[in-house]
Coordinates of C-alpha atoms (C1' of nucleotides) in Angstrom, one line a residue:
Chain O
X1 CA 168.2 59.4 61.3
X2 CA 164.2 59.7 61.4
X3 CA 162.0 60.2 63.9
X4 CA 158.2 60.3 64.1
X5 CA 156.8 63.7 64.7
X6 CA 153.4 63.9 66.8
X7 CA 153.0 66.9 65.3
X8 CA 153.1 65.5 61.8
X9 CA 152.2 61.8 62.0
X10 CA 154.9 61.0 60.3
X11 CA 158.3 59.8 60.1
X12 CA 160.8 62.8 59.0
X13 CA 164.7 63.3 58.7
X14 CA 166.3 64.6 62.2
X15 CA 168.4 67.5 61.8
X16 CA 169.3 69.6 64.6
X17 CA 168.3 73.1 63.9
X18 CA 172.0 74.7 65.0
X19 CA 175.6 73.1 63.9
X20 CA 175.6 69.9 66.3
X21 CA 173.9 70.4 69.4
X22 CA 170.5 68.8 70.2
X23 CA 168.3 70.8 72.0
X24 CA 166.0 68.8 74.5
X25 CA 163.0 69.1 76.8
X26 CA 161.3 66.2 78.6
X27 CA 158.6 66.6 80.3
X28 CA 159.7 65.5 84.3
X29 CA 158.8 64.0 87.2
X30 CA 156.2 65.8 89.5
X31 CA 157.9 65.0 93.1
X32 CA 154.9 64.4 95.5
X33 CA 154.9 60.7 95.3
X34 CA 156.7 57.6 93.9
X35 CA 157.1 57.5 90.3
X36 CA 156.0 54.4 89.1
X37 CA 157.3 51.6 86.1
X38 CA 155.3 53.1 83.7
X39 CA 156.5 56.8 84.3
X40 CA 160.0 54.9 84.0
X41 CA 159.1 53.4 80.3
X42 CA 159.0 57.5 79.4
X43 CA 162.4 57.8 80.8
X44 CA 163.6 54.6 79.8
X45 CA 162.4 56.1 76.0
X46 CA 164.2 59.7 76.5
X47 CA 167.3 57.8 77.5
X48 CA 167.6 55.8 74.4
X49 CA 166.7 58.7 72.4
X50 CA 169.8 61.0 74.2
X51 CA 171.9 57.1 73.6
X52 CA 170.9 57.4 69.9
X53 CA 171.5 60.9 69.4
X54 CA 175.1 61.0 70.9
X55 CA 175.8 57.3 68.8
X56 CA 175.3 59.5 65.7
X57 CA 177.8 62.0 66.4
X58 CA 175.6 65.1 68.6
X59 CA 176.4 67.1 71.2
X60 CA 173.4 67.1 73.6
X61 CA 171.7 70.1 75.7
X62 CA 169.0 68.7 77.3
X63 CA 166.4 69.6 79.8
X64 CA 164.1 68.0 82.4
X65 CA 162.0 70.0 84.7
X66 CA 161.6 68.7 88.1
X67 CA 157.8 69.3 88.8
X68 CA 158.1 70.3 92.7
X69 CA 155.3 72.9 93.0
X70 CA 151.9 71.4 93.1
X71 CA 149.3 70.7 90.3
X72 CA 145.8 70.5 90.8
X73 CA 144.0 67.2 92.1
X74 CA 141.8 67.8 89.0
X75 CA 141.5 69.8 86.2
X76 CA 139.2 72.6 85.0
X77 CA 142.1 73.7 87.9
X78 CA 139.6 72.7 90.6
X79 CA 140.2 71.2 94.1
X80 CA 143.4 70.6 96.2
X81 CA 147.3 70.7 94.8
X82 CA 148.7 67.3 94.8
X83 CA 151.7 68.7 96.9
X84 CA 149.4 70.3 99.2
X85 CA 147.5 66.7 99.7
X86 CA 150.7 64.8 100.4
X87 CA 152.3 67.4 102.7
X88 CA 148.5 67.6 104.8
X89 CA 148.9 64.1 104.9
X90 CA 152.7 63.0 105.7
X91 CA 152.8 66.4 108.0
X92 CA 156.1 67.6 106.0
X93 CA 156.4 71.1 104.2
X94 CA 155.5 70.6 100.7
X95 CA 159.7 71.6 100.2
X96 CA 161.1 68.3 102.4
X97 CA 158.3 66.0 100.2
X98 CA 160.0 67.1 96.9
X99 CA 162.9 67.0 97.7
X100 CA 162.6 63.1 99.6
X101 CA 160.7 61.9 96.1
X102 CA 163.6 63.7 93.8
X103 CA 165.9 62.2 95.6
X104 CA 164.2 58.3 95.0
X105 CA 163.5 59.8 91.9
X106 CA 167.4 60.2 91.3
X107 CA 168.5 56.7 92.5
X108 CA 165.3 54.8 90.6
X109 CA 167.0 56.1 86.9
X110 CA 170.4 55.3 87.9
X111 CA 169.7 51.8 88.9
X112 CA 167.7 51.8 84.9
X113 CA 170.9 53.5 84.1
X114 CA 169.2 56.1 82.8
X115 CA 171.2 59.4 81.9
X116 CA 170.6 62.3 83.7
X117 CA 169.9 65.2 81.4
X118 CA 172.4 67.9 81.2
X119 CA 169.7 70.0 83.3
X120 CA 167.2 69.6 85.7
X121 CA 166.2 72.9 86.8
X122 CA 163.3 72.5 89.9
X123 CA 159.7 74.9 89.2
X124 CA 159.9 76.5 92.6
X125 CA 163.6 77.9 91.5
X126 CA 161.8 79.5 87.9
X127 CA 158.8 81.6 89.6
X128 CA 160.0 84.9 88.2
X129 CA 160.9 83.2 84.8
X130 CA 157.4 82.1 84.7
X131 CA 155.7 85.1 85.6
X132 CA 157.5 87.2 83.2
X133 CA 155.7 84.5 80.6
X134 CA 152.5 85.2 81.4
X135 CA 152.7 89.0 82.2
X136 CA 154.4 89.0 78.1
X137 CA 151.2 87.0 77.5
X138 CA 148.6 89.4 78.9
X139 CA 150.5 92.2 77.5
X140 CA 149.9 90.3 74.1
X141 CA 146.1 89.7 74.7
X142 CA 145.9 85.9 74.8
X143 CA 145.4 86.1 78.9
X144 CA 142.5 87.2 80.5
X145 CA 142.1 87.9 84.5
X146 CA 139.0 86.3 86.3
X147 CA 138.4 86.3 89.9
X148 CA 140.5 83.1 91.1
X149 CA 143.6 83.3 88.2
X150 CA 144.7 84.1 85.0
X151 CA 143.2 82.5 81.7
X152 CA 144.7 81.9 78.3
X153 CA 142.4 82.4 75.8
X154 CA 142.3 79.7 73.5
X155 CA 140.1 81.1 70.6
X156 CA 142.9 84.1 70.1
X157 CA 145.0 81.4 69.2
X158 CA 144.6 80.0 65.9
X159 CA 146.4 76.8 65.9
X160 CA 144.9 75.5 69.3
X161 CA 144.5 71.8 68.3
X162 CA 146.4 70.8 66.2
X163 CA 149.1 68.7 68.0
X164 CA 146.2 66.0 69.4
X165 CA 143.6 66.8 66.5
X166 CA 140.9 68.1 68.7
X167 CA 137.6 68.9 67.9
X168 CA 137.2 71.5 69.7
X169 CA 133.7 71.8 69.0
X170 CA 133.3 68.3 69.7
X171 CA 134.9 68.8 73.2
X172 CA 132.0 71.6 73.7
X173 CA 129.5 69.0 72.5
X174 CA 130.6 66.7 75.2
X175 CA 129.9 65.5 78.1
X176 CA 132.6 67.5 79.9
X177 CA 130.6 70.1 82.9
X178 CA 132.3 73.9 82.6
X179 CA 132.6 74.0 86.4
X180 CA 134.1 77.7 86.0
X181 CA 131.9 79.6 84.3
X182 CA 134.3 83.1 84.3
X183 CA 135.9 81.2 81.8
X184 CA 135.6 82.1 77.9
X185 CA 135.9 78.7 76.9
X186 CA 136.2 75.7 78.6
X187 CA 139.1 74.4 77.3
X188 CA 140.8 77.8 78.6
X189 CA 143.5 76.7 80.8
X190 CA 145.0 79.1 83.9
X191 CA 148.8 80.8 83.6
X192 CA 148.8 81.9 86.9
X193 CA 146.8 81.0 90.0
X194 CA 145.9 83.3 92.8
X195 CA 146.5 81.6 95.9
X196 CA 143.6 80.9 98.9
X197 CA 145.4 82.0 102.5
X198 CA 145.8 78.2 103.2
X199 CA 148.2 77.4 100.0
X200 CA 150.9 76.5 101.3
X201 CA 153.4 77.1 98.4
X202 CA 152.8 81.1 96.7
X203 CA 154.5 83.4 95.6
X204 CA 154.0 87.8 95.0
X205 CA 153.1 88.3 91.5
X206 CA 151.2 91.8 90.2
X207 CA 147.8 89.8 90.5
X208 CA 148.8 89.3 94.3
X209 CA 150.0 86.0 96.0
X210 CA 149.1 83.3 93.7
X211 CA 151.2 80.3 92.2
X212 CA 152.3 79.2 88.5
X213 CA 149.6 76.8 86.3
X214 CA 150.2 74.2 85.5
X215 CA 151.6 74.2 82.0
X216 CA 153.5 77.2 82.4
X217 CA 157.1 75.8 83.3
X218 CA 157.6 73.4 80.7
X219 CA 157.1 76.8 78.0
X220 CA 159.4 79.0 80.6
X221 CA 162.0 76.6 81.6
X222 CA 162.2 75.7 78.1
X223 CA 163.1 78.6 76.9
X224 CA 165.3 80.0 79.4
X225 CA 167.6 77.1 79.0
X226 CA 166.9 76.3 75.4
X227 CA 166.3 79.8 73.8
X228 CA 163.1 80.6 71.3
X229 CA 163.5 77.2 69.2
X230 CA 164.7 74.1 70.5
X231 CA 164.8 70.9 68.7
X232 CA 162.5 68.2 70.4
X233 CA 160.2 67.9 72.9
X234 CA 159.4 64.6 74.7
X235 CA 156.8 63.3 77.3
X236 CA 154.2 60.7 77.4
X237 CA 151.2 60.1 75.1
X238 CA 148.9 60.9 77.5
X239 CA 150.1 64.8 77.3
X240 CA 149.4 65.2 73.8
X241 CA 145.7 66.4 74.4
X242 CA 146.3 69.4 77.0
X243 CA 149.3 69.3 78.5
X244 CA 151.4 69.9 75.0
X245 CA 148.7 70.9 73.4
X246 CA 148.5 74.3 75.9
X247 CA 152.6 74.4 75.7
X248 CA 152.3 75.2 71.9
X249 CA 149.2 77.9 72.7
X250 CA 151.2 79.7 75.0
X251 CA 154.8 79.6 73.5
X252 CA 153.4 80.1 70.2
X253 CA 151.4 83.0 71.1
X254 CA 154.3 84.3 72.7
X255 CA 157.1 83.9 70.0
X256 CA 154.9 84.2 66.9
X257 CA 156.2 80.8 65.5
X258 CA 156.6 77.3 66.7
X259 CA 159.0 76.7 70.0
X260 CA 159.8 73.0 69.4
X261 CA 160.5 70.8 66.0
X262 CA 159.9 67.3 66.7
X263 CA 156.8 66.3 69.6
X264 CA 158.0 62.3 70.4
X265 CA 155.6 60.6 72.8
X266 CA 156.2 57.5 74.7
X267 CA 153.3 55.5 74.5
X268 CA 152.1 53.7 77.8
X269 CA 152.7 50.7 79.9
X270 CA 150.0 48.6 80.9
X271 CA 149.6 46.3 83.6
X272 CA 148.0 43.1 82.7
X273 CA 146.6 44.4 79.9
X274 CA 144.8 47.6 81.8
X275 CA 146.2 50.6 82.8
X276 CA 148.0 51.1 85.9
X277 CA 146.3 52.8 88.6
X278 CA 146.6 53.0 92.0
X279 CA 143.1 51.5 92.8
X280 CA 143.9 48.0 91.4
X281 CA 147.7 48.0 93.1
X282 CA 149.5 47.7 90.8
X283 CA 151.5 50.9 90.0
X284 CA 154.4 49.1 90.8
X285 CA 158.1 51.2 91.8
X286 CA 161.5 50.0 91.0
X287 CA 162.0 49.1 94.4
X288 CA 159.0 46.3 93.8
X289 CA 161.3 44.8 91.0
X290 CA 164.4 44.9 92.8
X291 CA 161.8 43.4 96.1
X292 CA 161.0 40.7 93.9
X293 CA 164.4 39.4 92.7
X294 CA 164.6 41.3 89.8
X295 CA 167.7 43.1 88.5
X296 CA 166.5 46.5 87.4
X297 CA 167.7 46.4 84.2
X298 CA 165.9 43.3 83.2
X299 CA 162.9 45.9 83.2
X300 CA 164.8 48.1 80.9
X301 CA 165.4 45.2 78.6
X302 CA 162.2 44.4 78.5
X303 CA 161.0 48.1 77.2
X304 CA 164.0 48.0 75.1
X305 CA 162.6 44.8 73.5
X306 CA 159.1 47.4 72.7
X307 CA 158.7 50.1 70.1
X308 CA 158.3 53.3 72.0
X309 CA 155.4 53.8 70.1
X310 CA 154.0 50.8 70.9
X311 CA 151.8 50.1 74.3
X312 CA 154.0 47.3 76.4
X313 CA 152.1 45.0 78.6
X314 CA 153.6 44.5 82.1
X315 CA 153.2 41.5 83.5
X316 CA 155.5 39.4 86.0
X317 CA 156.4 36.6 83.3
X318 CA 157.0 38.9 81.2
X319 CA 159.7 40.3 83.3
X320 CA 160.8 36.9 84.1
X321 CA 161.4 36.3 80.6
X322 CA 163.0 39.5 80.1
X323 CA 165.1 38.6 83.1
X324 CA 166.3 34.9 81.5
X325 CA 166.9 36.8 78.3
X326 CA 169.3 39.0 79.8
X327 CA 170.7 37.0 81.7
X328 CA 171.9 34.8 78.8
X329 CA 172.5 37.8 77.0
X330 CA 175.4 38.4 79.2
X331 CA 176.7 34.8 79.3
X332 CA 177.0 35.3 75.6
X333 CA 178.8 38.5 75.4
X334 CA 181.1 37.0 78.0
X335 CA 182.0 34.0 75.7
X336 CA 182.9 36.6 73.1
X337 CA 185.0 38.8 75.7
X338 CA 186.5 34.9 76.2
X339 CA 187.5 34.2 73.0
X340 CA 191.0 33.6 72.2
X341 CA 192.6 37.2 70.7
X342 CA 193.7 35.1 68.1
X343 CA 190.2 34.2 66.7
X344 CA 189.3 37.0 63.7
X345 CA 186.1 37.6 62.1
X346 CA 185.8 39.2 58.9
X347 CA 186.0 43.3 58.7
X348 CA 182.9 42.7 56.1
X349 CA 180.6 40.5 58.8
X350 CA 181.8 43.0 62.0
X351 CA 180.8 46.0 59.8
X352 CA 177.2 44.2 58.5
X353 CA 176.5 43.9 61.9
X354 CA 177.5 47.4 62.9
X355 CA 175.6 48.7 59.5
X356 CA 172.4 46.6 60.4
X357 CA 172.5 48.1 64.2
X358 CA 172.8 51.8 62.7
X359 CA 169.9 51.4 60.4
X360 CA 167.9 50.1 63.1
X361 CA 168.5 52.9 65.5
X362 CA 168.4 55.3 63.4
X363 CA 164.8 54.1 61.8
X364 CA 163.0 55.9 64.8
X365 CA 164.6 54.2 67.4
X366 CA 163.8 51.0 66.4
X367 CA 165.7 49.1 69.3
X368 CA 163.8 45.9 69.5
X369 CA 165.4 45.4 66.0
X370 CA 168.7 46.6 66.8
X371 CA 168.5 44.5 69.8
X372 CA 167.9 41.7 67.3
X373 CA 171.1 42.0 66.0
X374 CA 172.7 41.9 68.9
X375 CA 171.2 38.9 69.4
X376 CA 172.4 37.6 66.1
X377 CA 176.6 39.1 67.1
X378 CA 176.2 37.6 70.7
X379 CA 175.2 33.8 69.4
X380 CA 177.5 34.1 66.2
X381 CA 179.1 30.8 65.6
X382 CA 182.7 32.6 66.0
X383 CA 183.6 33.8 69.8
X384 CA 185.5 36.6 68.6
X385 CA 187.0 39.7 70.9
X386 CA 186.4 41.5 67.5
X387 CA 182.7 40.7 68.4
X388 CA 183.2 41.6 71.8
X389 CA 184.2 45.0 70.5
X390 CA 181.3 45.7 68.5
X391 CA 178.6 44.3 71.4
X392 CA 180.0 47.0 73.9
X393 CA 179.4 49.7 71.3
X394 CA 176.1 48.6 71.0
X395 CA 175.8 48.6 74.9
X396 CA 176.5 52.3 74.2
X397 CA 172.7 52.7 73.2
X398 CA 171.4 49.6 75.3
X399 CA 172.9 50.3 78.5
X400 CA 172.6 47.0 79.8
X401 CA 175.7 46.9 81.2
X402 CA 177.6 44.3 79.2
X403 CA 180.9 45.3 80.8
X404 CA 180.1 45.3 84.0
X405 CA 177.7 42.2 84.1
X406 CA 180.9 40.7 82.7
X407 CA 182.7 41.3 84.9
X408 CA 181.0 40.4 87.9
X409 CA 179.9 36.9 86.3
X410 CA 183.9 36.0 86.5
X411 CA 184.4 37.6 90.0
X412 CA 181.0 35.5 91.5
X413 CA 181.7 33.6 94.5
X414 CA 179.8 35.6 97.3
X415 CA 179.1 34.9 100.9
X416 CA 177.4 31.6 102.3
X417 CA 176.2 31.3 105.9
X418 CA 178.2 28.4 107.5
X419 CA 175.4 25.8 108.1
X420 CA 174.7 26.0 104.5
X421 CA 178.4 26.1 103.5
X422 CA 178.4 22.4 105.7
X423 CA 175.1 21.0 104.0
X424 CA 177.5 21.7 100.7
X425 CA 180.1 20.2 101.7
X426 CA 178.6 17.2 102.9
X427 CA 177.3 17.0 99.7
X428 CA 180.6 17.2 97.8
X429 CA 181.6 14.4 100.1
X430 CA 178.6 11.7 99.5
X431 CA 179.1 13.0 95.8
X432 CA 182.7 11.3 96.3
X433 CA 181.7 8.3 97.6
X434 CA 178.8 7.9 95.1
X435 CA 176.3 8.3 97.7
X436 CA 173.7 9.7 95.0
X437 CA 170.8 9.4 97.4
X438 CA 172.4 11.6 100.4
X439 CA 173.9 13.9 97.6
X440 CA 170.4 14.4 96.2
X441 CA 168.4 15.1 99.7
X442 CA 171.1 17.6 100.6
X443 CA 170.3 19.4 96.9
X444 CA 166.4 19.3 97.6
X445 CA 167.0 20.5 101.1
X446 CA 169.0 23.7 99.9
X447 CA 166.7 24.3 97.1
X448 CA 163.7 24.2 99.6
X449 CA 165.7 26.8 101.4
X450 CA 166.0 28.7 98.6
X451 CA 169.4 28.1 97.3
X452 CA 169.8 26.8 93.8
X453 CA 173.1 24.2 93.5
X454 CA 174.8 23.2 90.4
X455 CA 177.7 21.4 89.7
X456 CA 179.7 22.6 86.9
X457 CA 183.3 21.7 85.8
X458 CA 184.9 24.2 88.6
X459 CA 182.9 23.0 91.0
X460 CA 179.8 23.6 93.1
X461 CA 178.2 26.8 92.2
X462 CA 175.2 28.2 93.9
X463 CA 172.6 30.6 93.9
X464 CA 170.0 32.1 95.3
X465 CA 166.7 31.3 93.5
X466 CA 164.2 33.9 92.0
Chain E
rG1 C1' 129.6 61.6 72.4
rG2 C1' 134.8 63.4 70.6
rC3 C1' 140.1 62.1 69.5
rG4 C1' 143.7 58.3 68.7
rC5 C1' 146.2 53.6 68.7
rC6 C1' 146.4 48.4 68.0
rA7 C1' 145.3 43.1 66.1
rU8 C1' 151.8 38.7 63.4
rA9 C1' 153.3 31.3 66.6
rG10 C1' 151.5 29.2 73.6
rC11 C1' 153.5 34.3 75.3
rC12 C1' 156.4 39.1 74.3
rA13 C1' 157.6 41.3 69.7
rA14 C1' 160.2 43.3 64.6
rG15 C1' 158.7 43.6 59.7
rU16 C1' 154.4 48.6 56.2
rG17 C1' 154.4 46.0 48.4
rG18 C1' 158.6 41.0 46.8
rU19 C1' 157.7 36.1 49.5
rA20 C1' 157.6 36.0 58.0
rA21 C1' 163.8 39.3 62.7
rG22 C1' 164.8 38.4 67.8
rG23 C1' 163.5 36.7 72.7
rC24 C1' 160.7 33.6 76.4
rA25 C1' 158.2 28.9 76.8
rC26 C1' 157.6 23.8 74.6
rG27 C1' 160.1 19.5 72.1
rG28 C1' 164.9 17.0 70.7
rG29 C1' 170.2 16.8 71.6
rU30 C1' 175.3 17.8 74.0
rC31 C1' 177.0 17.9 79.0
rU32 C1' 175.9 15.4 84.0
rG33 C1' 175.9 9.8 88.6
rC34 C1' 170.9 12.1 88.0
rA35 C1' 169.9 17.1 87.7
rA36 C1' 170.6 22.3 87.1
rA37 C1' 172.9 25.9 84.3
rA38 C1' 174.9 26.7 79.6
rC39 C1' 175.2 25.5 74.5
rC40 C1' 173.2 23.4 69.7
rC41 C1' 168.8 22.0 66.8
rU42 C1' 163.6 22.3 66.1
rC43 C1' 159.3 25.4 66.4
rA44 C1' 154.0 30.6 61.7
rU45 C1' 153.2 28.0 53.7
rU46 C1' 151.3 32.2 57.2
rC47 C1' 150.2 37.5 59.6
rC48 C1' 141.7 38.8 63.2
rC49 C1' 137.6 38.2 59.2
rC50 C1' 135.4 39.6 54.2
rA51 C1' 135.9 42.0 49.6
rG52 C1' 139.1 45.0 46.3
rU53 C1' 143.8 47.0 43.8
rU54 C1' 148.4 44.5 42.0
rC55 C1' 152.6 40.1 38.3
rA56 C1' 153.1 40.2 43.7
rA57 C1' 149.8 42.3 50.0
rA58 C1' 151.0 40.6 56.9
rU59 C1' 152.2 45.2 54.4
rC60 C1' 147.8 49.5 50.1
rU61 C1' 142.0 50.6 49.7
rG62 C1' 136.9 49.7 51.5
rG63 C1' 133.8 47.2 55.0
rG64 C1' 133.4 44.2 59.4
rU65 C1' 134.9 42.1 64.3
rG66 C1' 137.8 42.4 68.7
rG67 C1' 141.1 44.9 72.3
rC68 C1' 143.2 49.3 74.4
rG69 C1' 144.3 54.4 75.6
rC70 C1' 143.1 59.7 76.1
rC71 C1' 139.1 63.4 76.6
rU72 C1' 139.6 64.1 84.9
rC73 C1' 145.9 64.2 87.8
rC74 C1' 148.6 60.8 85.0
rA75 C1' 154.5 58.9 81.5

RNA sequence: GGCGCCAUAGCCAAGUGGUAAGGCACGGGUCUGCAAAACCCUCAUUCCCCAGUUCAAAUCUGGGUGGCGCCUCCA
């Protein structure tokens, strides 16, 4: 399979660099707030890659570090910790904030069905494997102590750059204030932090009480879990420039050769054509979706239905679209799971299918064209279980829950509140006596109150509208 | 100012040298008392503009135009 390399700009062949384990790192959650759709599209993009991976035959060891100490409001590591601003503000100790938003965290991925990595190993619980990182650092001469931290110096290592293609120069050039001026250069980033008296979350180190920076656990958790050299390294596009960029200073400098293969970034999601921000409202959670009538998952099909690579525009149609597409989705793979066990389709069509789906998948994770040909198996002329088959191995990437969405299409007949149960069944009854008019005001009635009638072949069915 | 991405039907979106996937919406049809839902059919001679390379370009090259992201915490 091939997958595009940030660090290359370019497509290459995947192979894992030990027998048939995939090493992994994503870049996590940092638990001091709600994670948002967009953060989910990153997820939603390291799931399908773990899908795609274990379709091909690999064993996976994958990590993502829960972020649960706090980062810096801004950078140039100036100004409050994140945590430190939540916990002020909600009166809770920075430890019962993480630990509430890991836990939303937890149940928002689920509901994309969204595979939790193999481990998920929390900051606070890796101090010591951090500060042994930077001490190694020091020892090595790529840190430097100034009066509020420690500093790795960029311009000892020679490589700094060359994931994002910064100028560094250019940065200098720019408009960009050095605010520290113990710094060498300004693009120096801090290791280690010492502490003011009022932080709440630090920890003894041999530069006194202090706590980690803020780019240090990716490289420390990494490695601890994953060893010297991993395989691939994921996160959003908007870490390229520093936060990846500084991983590769300091684990470079560290090991003497590259840490990670492959960089993938997820590109972002944009909300009506902007970015997402909290100022304009619309950093939207998958409780909004769900809020709103949506299934969860008709979010995931709608990033499914994106390049990774590509920015994906967020907007409520959109979803709604997404929404009607899955829904009919389903309807199709249940006339398939239907069909008579009698009805065959040729071995030669099944496995053109399954051949097309591969190459798609395998092409970078090119799932809007695998999803394609699902789309071409679920509306094949022939309802086949042999089709049936071969859409629930594709569900093994999708995760759309073809099975289960099946099932509970056949097993729908939910609860009704009895006045509206009577304004049905008066209904059915002017239906019988061809009393169209009364039949009709009853419907219109219902569907003012929000329920959505239709009489099908078995009978009244009804549903809530959206 | 620096770095980077993108521009394909009303909308979302594949395709990166060989003659335009898929989805949503629209229109037509089947079904229905009428609807709804579902299903079937239809829907880009053309890929932002201009020039070039080539037997052949949406795909490559050069130049425009437009949009977006990052450079400050961000997925």
């Amino acid at each position: 399979m091939k997958l595009y390399n940030t660090l290359t700009r370019q497509k290459e062949e995947f192979r894992p660099i030990e027998g048939n384990t995939v090493k992994i790192y994503s870049c996590g959650p940092t638990v001091y707030q709600y994670a948002h759709i967009g953060n989910m599209r990153s997820y939603i993009f390291m799931d399908i890659l773990r899908r795609v991976l274990k379709y091909n035959g690999y064993q996976l060891k994958h990590v993502m570090n829960i972020t649960d100490v706090g980062h810096l409001v801004s950078d140039a590591d100036e100004g409050e910790d994140k945590m430190m601003k939540t916990a002020r503000e909600t009166r809770k100790s920075p430890w019962e904030i993480a630990e509430y938003y890991t836990g939303v965290f937890m149940d928002h991925i689920a509901e994309l069905n969204i595979e939790k990595p193999e481990i998920i190993p929390k900051a606070t619980e890796h101090i010591d494997e951090m500060l042994e990182f930077v001490e190694a650092l020091v020892e090595k001469g790529y840190g430097y102590e100034t009066s509020d931290g420690i500093y790795f110096d960029i311009m000892k290592f020679e490589g700094y750059g060359k994931l994002s293609g910064l100028d560094l120069e250019g940065q200098k050039a720019g408009a960009r204030v050095d605010v520290n001026k113990e710094k060498r250069h300004p693009a120096d980033f801090a290791l280690w932090k010492k502490a003011p008296k009022e932080h709440i979350m630090q920890w003894p180190s041999r530069w006194g009480m202090g706590y980690p920076g803020w780019h240090i656990e990716c490289s420390a958790m990494g490695r601890k879990y994953l060893g010297d050299e991993f395989d691939i390294h994921t996160g959003g596009v908007d870490h390229i420039p520093v936060h990846h960029e500084n991983e590769i200073a300091q684990s470079e400098a560290l090991l003497g050769k590259p840490a990670v293969r492959w960089w993938l970034h997820g590109e972002f999601l944009l909300v009506d054509n902007g970015k997402m921000s909290k100022s304009l409202g619309n950093t939207y959670t998958v409780t909004d979706l769900r809020e709103k009538g949506y299934d969860p998952l008709a979010f995931r099909y709608m990033c499914l239905n994106a390049n990774y690579r590509s920015k994906l525009n967020f907007t409520w149609d959109g979803l709604k679209a997404a929404q009607v597409a899955l829904d009919r989705l389903i309807e199709a793979v249940v006339a398939h799971k239907n069909a008579d066990p009698e009805v065959k389709v040729p071995d030669e069509i099944v496995q053109g299918f399954e051949k097309e789906f591969l190459e798609a998948i395998n092409d970078d994770l090119n799932i809007p064209k695998a999803m394609a040909v699902a789309w071409n198996v679920a509306r094949y002329g022939t309802k086949s279980q042999d089709l049936y088959r071969l859409l629930l191995k594709m569900d093994q990437v999708f995760a759309l829950d073809f099975s289960k969405a099946a099932e509970k299409i056949k097993e729908e007949t939910p609860e009704l509140d009895p006045e509206i149960l009577e304004l049905i069944e008066q209904r059915q009854q002017a239906r019988k006596e061809k009393n169209w008019k009364v039949a009709d005001e009853i419907r219109d009635r219902l569907n003012e109150m929000g329920i959505l009638l239709e009489d099908t072949p078995q009978g009244v069915r009804w549903s809530y509208k959206k």
